């Protein structure tokens, strides 16, 4: 195993309100790790990535346990530390009160067993909304492995080397400047998929520039500011107006951007988990799960798509305060 020297300049303990499901988080992150830009160590129950900030990318390593996360950052700058920690809390949904979620979903015939098995499961968000949008597009209608391969090629070709041996995911501005044909050939995409990535990058770069308060706040700084906000600077309607982006992509991004009642009725894994329902039937079935449909979706995805039997760091106990009782 290759040893990597990760960030060690600032270490902080972040507790999760009501506990965490480290196995599920690590399994999900491992399934979506972008080669070159991220590293997930299943045995250590840890994940590394670079987080964009106004001062440049900050190396981040997180170790997960049943009470929360231990975080190491490659910076001591107070503003950067505060920004990254806020991003991590939002990314991991650490502040959410899960008791109402458990009570709302625990009695459901489909979700009850999932909630009982993983009562502290949280919805994973993002530390870089543009990266999440692009990797979602790259993963459309292909396997998770193929999507990771495309993302890794994109990072290798257009990313910027950063700290801790990682490469920063390309900014919207960097991808918007690329010729679509070069993008297609370099990453191995279809012509349509390359046009979608290019159109998305152009729209986001334009939004970054329009949101700047001065010439100095556009470009990379605007991109970092948008990343730390946790959302993409485009509305759902603006996303759907882009070529190659349909309802599933928009729905999925709403889940990742923190909309806790967002739902993807057209998702194939979800529909299979519900016994082969149509998208219309899945949407109707999910009405009973509102306003926590993103949590319901995460439970069904975790139970159906991720191998959650991964080790937790030795010496970790049960959830600190224990989950709230489920409805009988």
PDB file of C-alpha atoms in Angstrom:
ATOM      1  CA  UNK A   1       0.000   0.000   0.000  1.00  0.00           C
ATOM      2  CA  UNK A   2       1.323   3.439  -0.922  1.00  0.00           C
ATOM      3  CA  UNK A   3       1.753   5.795   2.017  1.00  0.00           C
ATOM      4  CA  UNK A   4       0.526   9.344   1.504  1.00  0.00           C
ATOM      5  CA  UNK A   5       1.442  12.283   3.695  1.00  0.00           C
ATOM      6  CA  UNK A   6      -1.850  14.025   4.307  1.00  0.00           C
ATOM      7  CA  UNK A   7      -2.704  17.362   5.899  1.00  0.00           C
ATOM      8  CA  UNK A   8      -1.620  17.677   9.527  1.00  0.00           C
ATOM      9  CA  UNK A   9      -1.423  21.409  10.246  1.00  0.00           C
ATOM     10  CA  UNK A  10      -4.838  21.678  11.912  1.00  0.00           C
ATOM     11  CA  UNK A  11      -6.787  18.837  13.528  1.00  0.00           C
ATOM     12  CA  UNK A  12     -10.366  19.241  14.671  1.00  0.00           C
ATOM     13  CA  UNK A  13     -12.992  16.909  16.100  1.00  0.00           C
ATOM     14  CA  UNK A  14     -16.499  17.269  14.605  1.00  0.00           C
ATOM     15  CA  UNK A  15     -19.283  15.408  16.398  1.00  0.00           C
ATOM     16  CA  UNK A  16     -22.411  14.352  14.550  1.00  0.00           C
ATOM     17  CA  UNK A  17     -25.700  15.158  16.225  1.00  0.00           C
ATOM     18  CA  UNK A  18     -27.025  11.734  17.213  1.00  0.00           C
ATOM     19  CA  UNK A  19     -24.198   9.694  15.701  1.00  0.00           C
ATOM     20  CA  UNK A  20     -22.932   8.616  12.300  1.00  0.00           C
ATOM     21  CA  UNK A  21     -22.916   5.504  10.098  1.00  0.00           C
ATOM     22  CA  UNK A  22     -19.220   5.335   9.120  1.00  0.00           C
ATOM     23  CA  UNK A  23     -19.481   2.107   7.124  1.00  0.00           C
ATOM     24  CA  UNK A  24     -22.164   3.537   4.869  1.00  0.00           C
ATOM     25  CA  UNK A  25     -20.346   6.841   4.348  1.00  0.00           C
ATOM     26  CA  UNK A  26     -17.060   5.163   3.455  1.00  0.00           C
ATOM     27  CA  UNK A  27     -18.798   2.721   1.099  1.00  0.00           C
ATOM     28  CA  UNK A  28     -20.559   5.552  -0.704  1.00  0.00           C
ATOM     29  CA  UNK A  29     -17.418   7.679  -0.938  1.00  0.00           C
ATOM     30  CA  UNK A  30     -15.379   4.713  -2.178  1.00  0.00           C
ATOM     31  CA  UNK A  31     -17.934   4.085  -4.915  1.00  0.00           C
ATOM     32  CA  UNK A  32     -17.659   7.686  -6.122  1.00  0.00           C
ATOM     33  CA  UNK A  33     -13.983   8.521  -5.470  1.00  0.00           C
ATOM     34  CA  UNK A  34     -12.492  10.533  -8.341  1.00  0.00           C
ATOM     35  CA  UNK A  35      -9.036   9.127  -9.201  1.00  0.00           C
ATOM     36  CA  UNK A  36      -6.306  11.700  -8.712  1.00  0.00           C
ATOM     37  CA  UNK A  37      -8.564  14.207  -6.976  1.00  0.00           C
ATOM     38  CA  UNK A  38      -9.634  12.061  -4.015  1.00  0.00           C
ATOM     39  CA  UNK A  39      -8.501   9.035  -2.002  1.00  0.00           C
ATOM     40  CA  UNK A  40     -10.653   6.742   0.105  1.00  0.00           C
ATOM     41  CA  UNK A  41      -9.019   4.276   2.501  1.00  0.00           C
ATOM     42  CA  UNK A  42     -11.636   1.710   3.466  1.00  0.00           C
ATOM     43  CA  UNK A  43      -9.454   0.022   6.084  1.00  0.00           C
ATOM     44  CA  UNK A  44      -8.707   3.328   7.825  1.00  0.00           C
ATOM     45  CA  UNK A  45     -12.284   4.553   7.362  1.00  0.00           C
ATOM     46  CA  UNK A  46     -10.918   7.777   5.891  1.00  0.00           C
ATOM     47  CA  UNK A  47     -11.249  10.023   2.867  1.00  0.00           C
ATOM     48  CA  UNK A  48      -9.005  12.723   1.371  1.00  0.00           C
ATOM     49  CA  UNK A  49      -9.786  15.541  -1.037  1.00  0.00           C
ATOM     50  CA  UNK A  50      -8.980  19.174  -1.774  1.00  0.00           C
ATOM     51  CA  UNK A  51     -11.505  21.818  -0.756  1.00  0.00           C
ATOM     52  CA  UNK A  52     -11.564  25.056  -2.792  1.00  0.00           C
ATOM     53  CA  UNK A  53     -11.147  28.262  -0.783  1.00  0.00           C
ATOM     54  CA  UNK A  54     -10.400  31.890  -1.636  1.00  0.00           C
ATOM     55  CA  UNK A  55      -6.808  31.212  -0.520  1.00  0.00           C
ATOM     56  CA  UNK A  56      -6.464  28.203  -2.793  1.00  0.00           C
ATOM     57  CA  UNK A  57      -7.241  24.510  -2.349  1.00  0.00           C
ATOM     58  CA  UNK A  58      -6.918  23.130   1.177  1.00  0.00           C
ATOM     59  CA  UNK A  59      -5.967  19.492   1.699  1.00  0.00           C
ATOM     60  CA  UNK A  60      -8.541  17.683   3.816  1.00  0.00           C
ATOM     61  CA  UNK A  61      -8.503  14.239   5.399  1.00  0.00           C
ATOM     62  CA  UNK A  62     -11.451  12.914   7.377  1.00  0.00           C
ATOM     63  CA  UNK A  63     -11.590   9.812   9.597  1.00  0.00           C
ATOM     64  CA  UNK A  64     -15.118   8.598  10.271  1.00  0.00           C
ATOM     65  CA  UNK A  65     -16.403   6.897  13.424  1.00  0.00           C
ATOM     66  CA  UNK A  66     -19.767   6.298  15.063  1.00  0.00           C
ATOM     67  CA  UNK A  67     -19.792   9.605  16.896  1.00  0.00           C
ATOM     68  CA  UNK A  68     -18.645  11.880  14.092  1.00  0.00           C
ATOM     69  CA  UNK A  69     -15.417  12.683  12.305  1.00  0.00           C
ATOM     70  CA  UNK A  70     -11.838  13.668  13.002  1.00  0.00           C
ATOM     71  CA  UNK A  71     -10.638  16.240  10.484  1.00  0.00           C
ATOM     72  CA  UNK A  72      -7.093  17.178   9.452  1.00  0.00           C
ATOM     73  CA  UNK A  73      -6.508  20.286   7.347  1.00  0.00           C
ATOM     74  CA  UNK A  74      -3.418  21.446   5.487  1.00  0.00           C
ATOM     75  CA  UNK A  75      -3.759  25.045   6.650  1.00  0.00           C
ATOM     76  CA  UNK A  76      -3.646  27.087   9.831  1.00  0.00           C
ATOM     77  CA  UNK A  77      -5.256  30.190   8.335  1.00  0.00           C
ATOM     78  CA  UNK A  78      -8.285  30.959  10.562  1.00  0.00           C
ATOM     79  CA  UNK A  79     -10.544  32.055   7.704  1.00  0.00           C
ATOM     80  CA  UNK A  80      -9.701  29.019   5.583  1.00  0.00           C
ATOM     81  CA  UNK A  81     -10.121  26.646   8.540  1.00  0.00           C
ATOM     82  CA  UNK A  82     -13.525  28.117   9.390  1.00  0.00           C
ATOM     83  CA  UNK A  83     -14.684  27.947   5.768  1.00  0.00           C
ATOM     84  CA  UNK A  84     -13.568  24.350   5.268  1.00  0.00           C
ATOM     85  CA  UNK A  85     -15.040  23.133   8.562  1.00  0.00           C
ATOM     86  CA  UNK A  86     -18.385  24.704   7.665  1.00  0.00           C
ATOM     87  CA  UNK A  87     -18.180  22.987   4.285  1.00  0.00           C
ATOM     88  CA  UNK A  88     -17.399  19.624   5.918  1.00  0.00           C
ATOM     89  CA  UNK A  89     -20.306  19.916   8.363  1.00  0.00           C
ATOM     90  CA  UNK A  90     -22.660  20.633   5.477  1.00  0.00           C
ATOM     91  CA  UNK A  91     -21.124  17.919   3.266  1.00  0.00           C
ATOM     92  CA  UNK A  92     -21.594  15.236   5.935  1.00  0.00           C
ATOM     93  CA  UNK A  93     -24.929  16.562   7.235  1.00  0.00           C
ATOM     94  CA  UNK A  94     -23.477  16.516  10.753  1.00  0.00           C
ATOM     95  CA  UNK A  95     -25.837  19.049  12.330  1.00  0.00           C
ATOM     96  CA  UNK A  96     -29.080  17.431  11.207  1.00  0.00           C
ATOM     97  CA  UNK A  97     -31.470  16.222  13.898  1.00  0.00           C
ATOM     98  CA  UNK A  98     -32.292  12.693  12.754  1.00  0.00           C
ATOM     99  CA  UNK A  99     -34.957  11.945  15.343  1.00  0.00           C
ATOM    100  CA  UNK A 100     -37.791  13.409  13.204  1.00  0.00           C
ATOM    101  CA  UNK A 101     -36.438  11.482  10.214  1.00  0.00           C
ATOM    102  CA  UNK A 102     -36.461   8.200  12.130  1.00  0.00           C
ATOM    103  CA  UNK A 103     -39.973   8.775  13.399  1.00  0.00           C
ATOM    104  CA  UNK A 104     -41.252   9.737   9.952  1.00  0.00           C
ATOM    105  CA  UNK A 105     -39.638   6.852   8.064  1.00  0.00           C
ATOM    106  CA  UNK A 106     -39.169   4.121  10.659  1.00  0.00           C
ATOM    107  CA  UNK A 107     -42.717   2.789  10.449  1.00  0.00           C
ATOM    108  CA  UNK A 108     -42.748   2.508   6.661  1.00  0.00           C
ATOM    109  CA  UNK A 109     -42.804  -1.103   5.390  1.00  0.00           C
ATOM    110  CA  UNK A 110     -40.035  -0.458   2.848  1.00  0.00           C
ATOM    111  CA  UNK A 111     -37.907   1.911   4.895  1.00  0.00           C
ATOM    112  CA  UNK A 112     -38.390   0.618   8.440  1.00  0.00           C
ATOM    113  CA  UNK A 113     -35.796  -2.180   8.172  1.00  0.00           C
ATOM    114  CA  UNK A 114     -33.313   0.237   6.585  1.00  0.00           C
ATOM    115  CA  UNK A 115     -33.789   2.838   9.311  1.00  0.00           C
ATOM    116  CA  UNK A 116     -33.418   0.236  12.053  1.00  0.00           C
ATOM    117  CA  UNK A 117     -30.242  -1.102  10.447  1.00  0.00           C
ATOM    118  CA  UNK A 118     -28.681   2.354  10.004  1.00  0.00           C
ATOM    119  CA  UNK A 119     -30.482   4.812  12.313  1.00  0.00           C
ATOM    120  CA  UNK A 120     -27.802   7.503  11.979  1.00  0.00           C
ATOM    121  CA  UNK A 121     -27.575   7.509   8.181  1.00  0.00           C
ATOM    122  CA  UNK A 122     -27.135  10.987   6.728  1.00  0.00           C
ATOM    123  CA  UNK A 123     -27.420  12.490   3.256  1.00  0.00           C
ATOM    124  CA  UNK A 124     -24.005  13.117   1.724  1.00  0.00           C
ATOM    125  CA  UNK A 125     -23.705  16.552   0.166  1.00  0.00           C
ATOM    126  CA  UNK A 126     -20.708  18.133  -1.538  1.00  0.00           C
ATOM    127  CA  UNK A 127     -17.665  20.299  -0.882  1.00  0.00           C
ATOM    128  CA  UNK A 128     -17.518  21.351  -4.546  1.00  0.00           C
ATOM    129  CA  UNK A 129     -20.895  21.703  -6.289  1.00  0.00           C
ATOM    130  CA  UNK A 130     -19.348  22.129  -9.742  1.00  0.00           C
ATOM    131  CA  UNK A 131     -17.344  18.917  -9.384  1.00  0.00           C
ATOM    132  CA  UNK A 132     -20.495  17.135  -8.261  1.00  0.00           C
ATOM    133  CA  UNK A 133     -22.432  18.450 -11.251  1.00  0.00           C
ATOM    134  CA  UNK A 134     -19.754  17.424 -13.746  1.00  0.00           C
ATOM    135  CA  UNK A 135     -19.205  13.960 -12.274  1.00  0.00           C
ATOM    136  CA  UNK A 136     -22.969  13.439 -12.276  1.00  0.00           C
ATOM    137  CA  UNK A 137     -23.066  14.249 -15.987  1.00  0.00           C
ATOM    138  CA  UNK A 138     -20.095  11.948 -16.633  1.00  0.00           C
ATOM    139  CA  UNK A 139     -21.925   9.158 -14.804  1.00  0.00           C
ATOM    140  CA  UNK A 140     -25.137   9.415 -16.809  1.00  0.00           C
ATOM    141  CA  UNK A 141     -26.196   6.069 -18.317  1.00  0.00           C
ATOM    142  CA  UNK A 142     -22.883   4.346 -17.505  1.00  0.00           C
ATOM    143  CA  UNK A 143     -21.623   2.261 -14.591  1.00  0.00           C
ATOM    144  CA  UNK A 144     -20.098   3.860 -11.495  1.00  0.00           C
ATOM    145  CA  UNK A 145     -16.723   2.520 -12.585  1.00  0.00           C
ATOM    146  CA  UNK A 146     -16.985   4.078 -16.038  1.00  0.00           C
ATOM    147  CA  UNK A 147     -18.056   7.393 -14.535  1.00  0.00           C
ATOM    148  CA  UNK A 148     -15.018   7.360 -12.224  1.00  0.00           C
ATOM    149  CA  UNK A 149     -12.747   6.584 -15.172  1.00  0.00           C
ATOM    150  CA  UNK A 150     -14.080   9.563 -17.139  1.00  0.00           C
ATOM    151  CA  UNK A 151     -13.710  11.832 -14.105  1.00  0.00           C
ATOM    152  CA  UNK A 152     -10.143  10.655 -13.516  1.00  0.00           C
ATOM    153  CA  UNK A 153      -9.198  11.411 -17.113  1.00  0.00           C
ATOM    154  CA  UNK A 154     -10.766  14.859 -16.842  1.00  0.00           C
ATOM    155  CA  UNK A 155      -8.783  15.600 -13.680  1.00  0.00           C
ATOM    156  CA  UNK A 156      -5.519  14.306 -15.147  1.00  0.00           C
ATOM    157  CA  UNK A 157      -5.889  16.402 -18.297  1.00  0.00           C
ATOM    158  CA  UNK A 158      -7.364  19.644 -16.998  1.00  0.00           C
ATOM    159  CA  UNK A 159      -6.878  19.715 -13.222  1.00  0.00           C
ATOM    160  CA  UNK A 160      -4.186  21.559 -11.281  1.00  0.00           C
ATOM    161  CA  UNK A 161      -1.660  19.754  -9.029  1.00  0.00           C
ATOM    162  CA  UNK A 162      -2.321  20.627  -5.412  1.00  0.00           C
ATOM    163  CA  UNK A 163      -1.161  19.734  -1.910  1.00  0.00           C
ATOM    164  CA  UNK A 164      -1.012  16.221  -0.410  1.00  0.00           C
ATOM    165  CA  UNK A 165      -0.326  14.662  -3.805  1.00  0.00           C
ATOM    166  CA  UNK A 166      -3.851  15.412  -5.013  1.00  0.00           C
ATOM    167  CA  UNK A 167      -5.056  17.271  -8.098  1.00  0.00           C
ATOM    168  CA  UNK A 168      -7.692  19.985  -7.920  1.00  0.00           C
ATOM    169  CA  UNK A 169     -10.790  19.244  -9.963  1.00  0.00           C
ATOM    170  CA  UNK A 170     -10.917  21.584 -12.987  1.00  0.00           C
ATOM    171  CA  UNK A 171     -12.811  24.803 -12.377  1.00  0.00           C
ATOM    172  CA  UNK A 172     -15.755  25.832 -14.509  1.00  0.00           C
ATOM    173  CA  UNK A 173     -13.577  28.523 -16.047  1.00  0.00           C
ATOM    174  CA  UNK A 174     -10.882  26.008 -17.025  1.00  0.00           C
ATOM    175  CA  UNK A 175     -13.341  23.646 -18.710  1.00  0.00           C
ATOM    176  CA  UNK A 176     -15.266  26.454 -20.394  1.00  0.00           C
ATOM    177  CA  UNK A 177     -12.033  27.442 -22.149  1.00  0.00           C
ATOM    178  CA  UNK A 178     -11.545  23.968 -23.642  1.00  0.00           C
ATOM    179  CA  UNK A 179     -12.545  23.071 -27.176  1.00  0.00           C
ATOM    180  CA  UNK A 180     -15.413  20.585 -27.065  1.00  0.00           C
ATOM    181  CA  UNK A 181     -13.717  18.204 -29.493  1.00  0.00           C
ATOM    182  CA  UNK A 182     -10.528  18.177 -27.413  1.00  0.00           C
ATOM    183  CA  UNK A 183     -12.635  17.518 -24.322  1.00  0.00           C
ATOM    184  CA  UNK A 184     -14.401  14.637 -26.069  1.00  0.00           C
ATOM    185  CA  UNK A 185     -11.234  13.002 -27.364  1.00  0.00           C
ATOM    186  CA  UNK A 186      -9.202  13.466 -24.178  1.00  0.00           C
ATOM    187  CA  UNK A 187     -11.790  12.085 -21.771  1.00  0.00           C
ATOM    188  CA  UNK A 188     -13.289   9.516 -24.155  1.00  0.00           C
ATOM    189  CA  UNK A 189     -16.804  10.932 -24.098  1.00  0.00           C
ATOM    190  CA  UNK A 190     -19.556  10.864 -26.660  1.00  0.00           C
ATOM    191  CA  UNK A 191     -19.976  14.109 -28.595  1.00  0.00           C
ATOM    192  CA  UNK A 192     -23.245  14.789 -26.759  1.00  0.00           C
ATOM    193  CA  UNK A 193     -21.708  14.235 -23.327  1.00  0.00           C
ATOM    194  CA  UNK A 194     -18.800  16.523 -24.161  1.00  0.00           C
ATOM    195  CA  UNK A 195     -21.236  19.236 -25.261  1.00  0.00           C
ATOM    196  CA  UNK A 196     -23.107  18.864 -21.973  1.00  0.00           C
ATOM    197  CA  UNK A 197     -19.943  19.254 -19.888  1.00  0.00           C
ATOM    198  CA  UNK A 198     -18.882  22.261 -21.955  1.00  0.00           C
ATOM    199  CA  UNK A 199     -22.301  23.921 -21.731  1.00  0.00           C
ATOM    200  CA  UNK A 200     -22.451  23.315 -17.977  1.00  0.00           C
ATOM    201  CA  UNK A 201     -18.974  24.757 -17.457  1.00  0.00           C
ATOM    202  CA  UNK A 202     -19.767  27.813 -19.563  1.00  0.00           C
ATOM    203  CA  UNK A 203     -23.023  28.485 -17.716  1.00  0.00           C
ATOM    204  CA  UNK A 204     -21.388  28.156 -14.294  1.00  0.00           C
ATOM    205  CA  UNK A 205     -18.365  30.269 -15.265  1.00  0.00           C
ATOM    206  CA  UNK A 206     -20.712  32.970 -16.550  1.00  0.00           C
ATOM    207  CA  UNK A 207     -22.679  32.852 -13.290  1.00  0.00           C
ATOM    208  CA  UNK A 208     -19.458  33.122 -11.274  1.00  0.00           C
ATOM    209  CA  UNK A 209     -18.477  36.226 -13.205  1.00  0.00           C
ATOM    210  CA  UNK A 210     -21.915  37.807 -12.910  1.00  0.00           C
ATOM    211  CA  UNK A 211     -21.893  37.259  -9.148  1.00  0.00           C
ATOM    212  CA  UNK A 212     -18.541  38.923  -8.576  1.00  0.00           C
ATOM    213  CA  UNK A 213     -18.451  42.248  -6.756  1.00  0.00           C
ATOM    214  CA  UNK A 214     -15.255  43.318  -8.526  1.00  0.00           C
ATOM    215  CA  UNK A 215     -12.893  42.161 -11.206  1.00  0.00           C
ATOM    216  CA  UNK A 216     -10.782  40.485  -8.531  1.00  0.00           C
ATOM    217  CA  UNK A 217     -13.694  38.370  -7.294  1.00  0.00           C
ATOM    218  CA  UNK A 218     -14.357  36.614 -10.592  1.00  0.00           C
ATOM    219  CA  UNK A 219     -12.557  33.572 -11.966  1.00  0.00           C
ATOM    220  CA  UNK A 220     -10.895  31.270  -9.451  1.00  0.00           C
ATOM    221  CA  UNK A 221     -12.025  33.294  -6.445  1.00  0.00           C
ATOM    222  CA  UNK A 222     -15.612  33.314  -7.659  1.00  0.00           C
ATOM    223  CA  UNK A 223     -15.389  29.570  -8.225  1.00  0.00           C
ATOM    224  CA  UNK A 224     -14.066  29.001  -4.697  1.00  0.00           C
ATOM    225  CA  UNK A 225     -16.736  31.238  -3.200  1.00  0.00           C
ATOM    226  CA  UNK A 226     -19.444  29.310  -5.034  1.00  0.00           C
ATOM    227  CA  UNK A 227     -17.953  25.972  -3.963  1.00  0.00           C
ATOM    228  CA  UNK A 228     -18.010  26.941  -0.305  1.00  0.00           C
ATOM    229  CA  UNK A 229     -21.654  27.994  -0.611  1.00  0.00           C
ATOM    230  CA  UNK A 230     -22.527  24.337  -1.181  1.00  0.00           C
ATOM    231  CA  UNK A 231     -24.784  24.949  -4.184  1.00  0.00           C
ATOM    232  CA  UNK A 232     -24.404  25.532  -7.910  1.00  0.00           C
ATOM    233  CA  UNK A 233     -25.104  29.124  -9.049  1.00  0.00           C
ATOM    234  CA  UNK A 234     -27.756  27.882 -11.483  1.00  0.00           C
ATOM    235  CA  UNK A 235     -31.463  27.365 -10.928  1.00  0.00           C
ATOM    236  CA  UNK A 236     -33.186  24.091 -11.729  1.00  0.00           C
ATOM    237  CA  UNK A 237     -34.723  25.691 -14.818  1.00  0.00           C
ATOM    238  CA  UNK A 238     -31.300  26.879 -15.987  1.00  0.00           C
ATOM    239  CA  UNK A 239     -29.874  23.394 -15.513  1.00  0.00           C
ATOM    240  CA  UNK A 240     -32.708  21.771 -17.447  1.00  0.00           C
ATOM    241  CA  UNK A 241     -32.196  24.241 -20.292  1.00  0.00           C
ATOM    242  CA  UNK A 242     -28.677  22.884 -20.873  1.00  0.00           C
ATOM    243  CA  UNK A 243     -28.243  20.175 -23.536  1.00  0.00           C
ATOM    244  CA  UNK A 244     -28.087  16.664 -22.108  1.00  0.00           C
ATOM    245  CA  UNK A 245     -29.400  17.506 -18.636  1.00  0.00           C
ATOM    246  CA  UNK A 246     -32.786  16.083 -17.750  1.00  0.00           C
ATOM    247  CA  UNK A 247     -34.960  15.654 -14.659  1.00  0.00           C
ATOM    248  CA  UNK A 248     -32.891  12.842 -13.109  1.00  0.00           C
ATOM    249  CA  UNK A 249     -29.713  14.933 -13.108  1.00  0.00           C
ATOM    250  CA  UNK A 250     -31.507  17.986 -11.713  1.00  0.00           C
ATOM    251  CA  UNK A 251     -33.227  15.864  -9.045  1.00  0.00           C
ATOM    252  CA  UNK A 252     -29.981  14.166  -8.023  1.00  0.00           C
ATOM    253  CA  UNK A 253     -28.121  17.463  -7.726  1.00  0.00           C
ATOM    254  CA  UNK A 254     -30.864  18.866  -5.512  1.00  0.00           C
ATOM    255  CA  UNK A 255     -30.284  15.919  -3.167  1.00  0.00           C
ATOM    256  CA  UNK A 256     -26.527  16.559  -3.120  1.00  0.00           C
ATOM    257  CA  UNK A 257     -26.997  20.308  -2.639  1.00  0.00           C
ATOM    258  CA  UNK A 258     -28.890  19.890   0.609  1.00  0.00           C
ATOM    259  CA  UNK A 259     -32.573  19.845  -0.340  1.00  0.00           C
ATOM    260  CA  UNK A 260     -33.756  17.260   2.181  1.00  0.00           C
ATOM    261  CA  UNK A 261     -37.080  16.639   0.468  1.00  0.00           C
ATOM    262  CA  UNK A 262     -35.528  16.214  -2.985  1.00  0.00           C
ATOM    263  CA  UNK A 263     -36.168  12.892  -4.700  1.00  0.00           C
ATOM    264  CA  UNK A 264     -35.198  11.068  -7.919  1.00  0.00           C
ATOM    265  CA  UNK A 265     -38.290   9.097  -8.992  1.00  0.00           C
ATOM    266  CA  UNK A 266     -36.631   8.049 -12.245  1.00  0.00           C
ATOM    267  CA  UNK A 267     -33.599   6.482 -10.561  1.00  0.00           C
ATOM    268  CA  UNK A 268     -33.201   2.857 -11.621  1.00  0.00           C
ATOM    269  CA  UNK A 269     -31.659   1.630  -8.341  1.00  0.00           C
ATOM    270  CA  UNK A 270     -34.468   3.247  -6.387  1.00  0.00           C
ATOM    271  CA  UNK A 271     -37.181   1.751  -8.585  1.00  0.00           C
ATOM    272  CA  UNK A 272     -35.645  -1.712  -8.294  1.00  0.00           C
ATOM    273  CA  UNK A 273     -35.486  -1.329  -4.507  1.00  0.00           C
ATOM    274  CA  UNK A 274     -39.210  -0.578  -4.549  1.00  0.00           C
ATOM    275  CA  UNK A 275     -40.038  -3.726  -6.481  1.00  0.00           C
ATOM    276  CA  UNK A 276     -39.807  -2.429 -10.032  1.00  0.00           C
ATOM    277  CA  UNK A 277     -42.129   0.560  -9.784  1.00  0.00           C
ATOM    278  CA  UNK A 278     -42.358   3.025 -12.648  1.00  0.00           C
ATOM    279  CA  UNK A 279     -41.050   6.551 -12.123  1.00  0.00           C
ATOM    280  CA  UNK A 280     -44.617   7.800 -11.726  1.00  0.00           C
ATOM    281  CA  UNK A 281     -45.399   5.076  -9.188  1.00  0.00           C
ATOM    282  CA  UNK A 282     -42.163   5.781  -7.278  1.00  0.00           C
ATOM    283  CA  UNK A 283     -43.042   9.473  -7.067  1.00  0.00           C
ATOM    284  CA  UNK A 284     -46.486   8.604  -5.715  1.00  0.00           C
ATOM    285  CA  UNK A 285     -45.011   6.114  -3.232  1.00  0.00           C
ATOM    286  CA  UNK A 286     -42.576   8.752  -1.969  1.00  0.00           C
ATOM    287  CA  UNK A 287     -45.289  11.253  -1.091  1.00  0.00           C
ATOM    288  CA  UNK A 288     -45.603   9.493   2.273  1.00  0.00           C
ATOM    289  CA  UNK A 289     -41.929  10.190   3.004  1.00  0.00           C
ATOM    290  CA  UNK A 290     -42.113  13.969   2.656  1.00  0.00           C
ATOM    291  CA  UNK A 291     -40.454  16.151   3.971  1.00  0.00           C
ATOM    292  CA  UNK A 292     -37.567  13.666   4.291  1.00  0.00           C
ATOM    293  CA  UNK A 293     -37.516  12.074   0.851  1.00  0.00           C
ATOM    294  CA  UNK A 294     -33.759  12.613   0.398  1.00  0.00           C
ATOM    295  CA  UNK A 295     -33.148  10.550   3.551  1.00  0.00           C
ATOM    296  CA  UNK A 296     -35.502   7.855   2.278  1.00  0.00           C
ATOM    297  CA  UNK A 297     -33.632   7.811  -1.010  1.00  0.00           C
ATOM    298  CA  UNK A 298     -30.273   7.552   0.760  1.00  0.00           C
ATOM    299  CA  UNK A 299     -31.503   4.631   2.861  1.00  0.00           C
ATOM    300  CA  UNK A 300     -32.710   2.743  -0.202  1.00  0.00           C
ATOM    301  CA  UNK A 301     -29.545   3.470  -2.162  1.00  0.00           C
ATOM    302  CA  UNK A 302     -27.363   2.368   0.741  1.00  0.00           C
ATOM    303  CA  UNK A 303     -29.265  -0.868   1.265  1.00  0.00           C
ATOM    304  CA  UNK A 304     -29.351  -1.678  -2.450  1.00  0.00           C
ATOM    305  CA  UNK A 305     -26.204  -0.338  -4.071  1.00  0.00           C
ATOM    306  CA  UNK A 306     -23.349  -0.071  -1.566  1.00  0.00           C
ATOM    307  CA  UNK A 307     -21.402  -2.809   0.184  1.00  0.00           C
ATOM    308  CA  UNK A 308     -21.610  -1.375   3.678  1.00  0.00           C
ATOM    309  CA  UNK A 309     -19.754  -4.173   5.470  1.00  0.00           C
ATOM    310  CA  UNK A 310     -16.487  -2.275   5.735  1.00  0.00           C
ATOM    311  CA  UNK A 311     -14.413  -2.077   8.926  1.00  0.00           C
ATOM    312  CA  UNK A 312     -14.593   0.820  11.355  1.00  0.00           C
ATOM    313  CA  UNK A 313     -11.438   1.998  13.095  1.00  0.00           C
ATOM    314  CA  UNK A 314     -10.560  -0.202  16.105  1.00  0.00           C
ATOM    315  CA  UNK A 315     -11.743   0.900  19.503  1.00  0.00           C
ATOM    316  CA  UNK A 316     -14.871   2.692  18.366  1.00  0.00           C
ATOM    317  CA  UNK A 317     -17.986   2.179  20.380  1.00  0.00           C
ATOM    318  CA  UNK A 318     -21.663   2.548  19.656  1.00  0.00           C
ATOM    319  CA  UNK A 319     -23.359   5.827  18.855  1.00  0.00           C
ATOM    320  CA  UNK A 320     -22.680   8.324  21.607  1.00  0.00           C
ATOM    321  CA  UNK A 321     -26.251   8.921  22.741  1.00  0.00           C
ATOM    322  CA  UNK A 322     -27.990   6.121  20.885  1.00  0.00           C
ATOM    323  CA  UNK A 323     -30.725   6.559  18.321  1.00  0.00           C
ATOM    324  CA  UNK A 324     -34.194   7.668  19.241  1.00  0.00           C
ATOM    325  CA  UNK A 325     -36.734   4.855  19.489  1.00  0.00           C
ATOM    326  CA  UNK A 326     -38.601   4.008  16.331  1.00  0.00           C
ATOM    327  CA  UNK A 327     -42.370   3.971  16.112  1.00  0.00           C
ATOM    328  CA  UNK A 328     -43.834   0.550  16.739  1.00  0.00           C
TER     329      UNK A 328
END
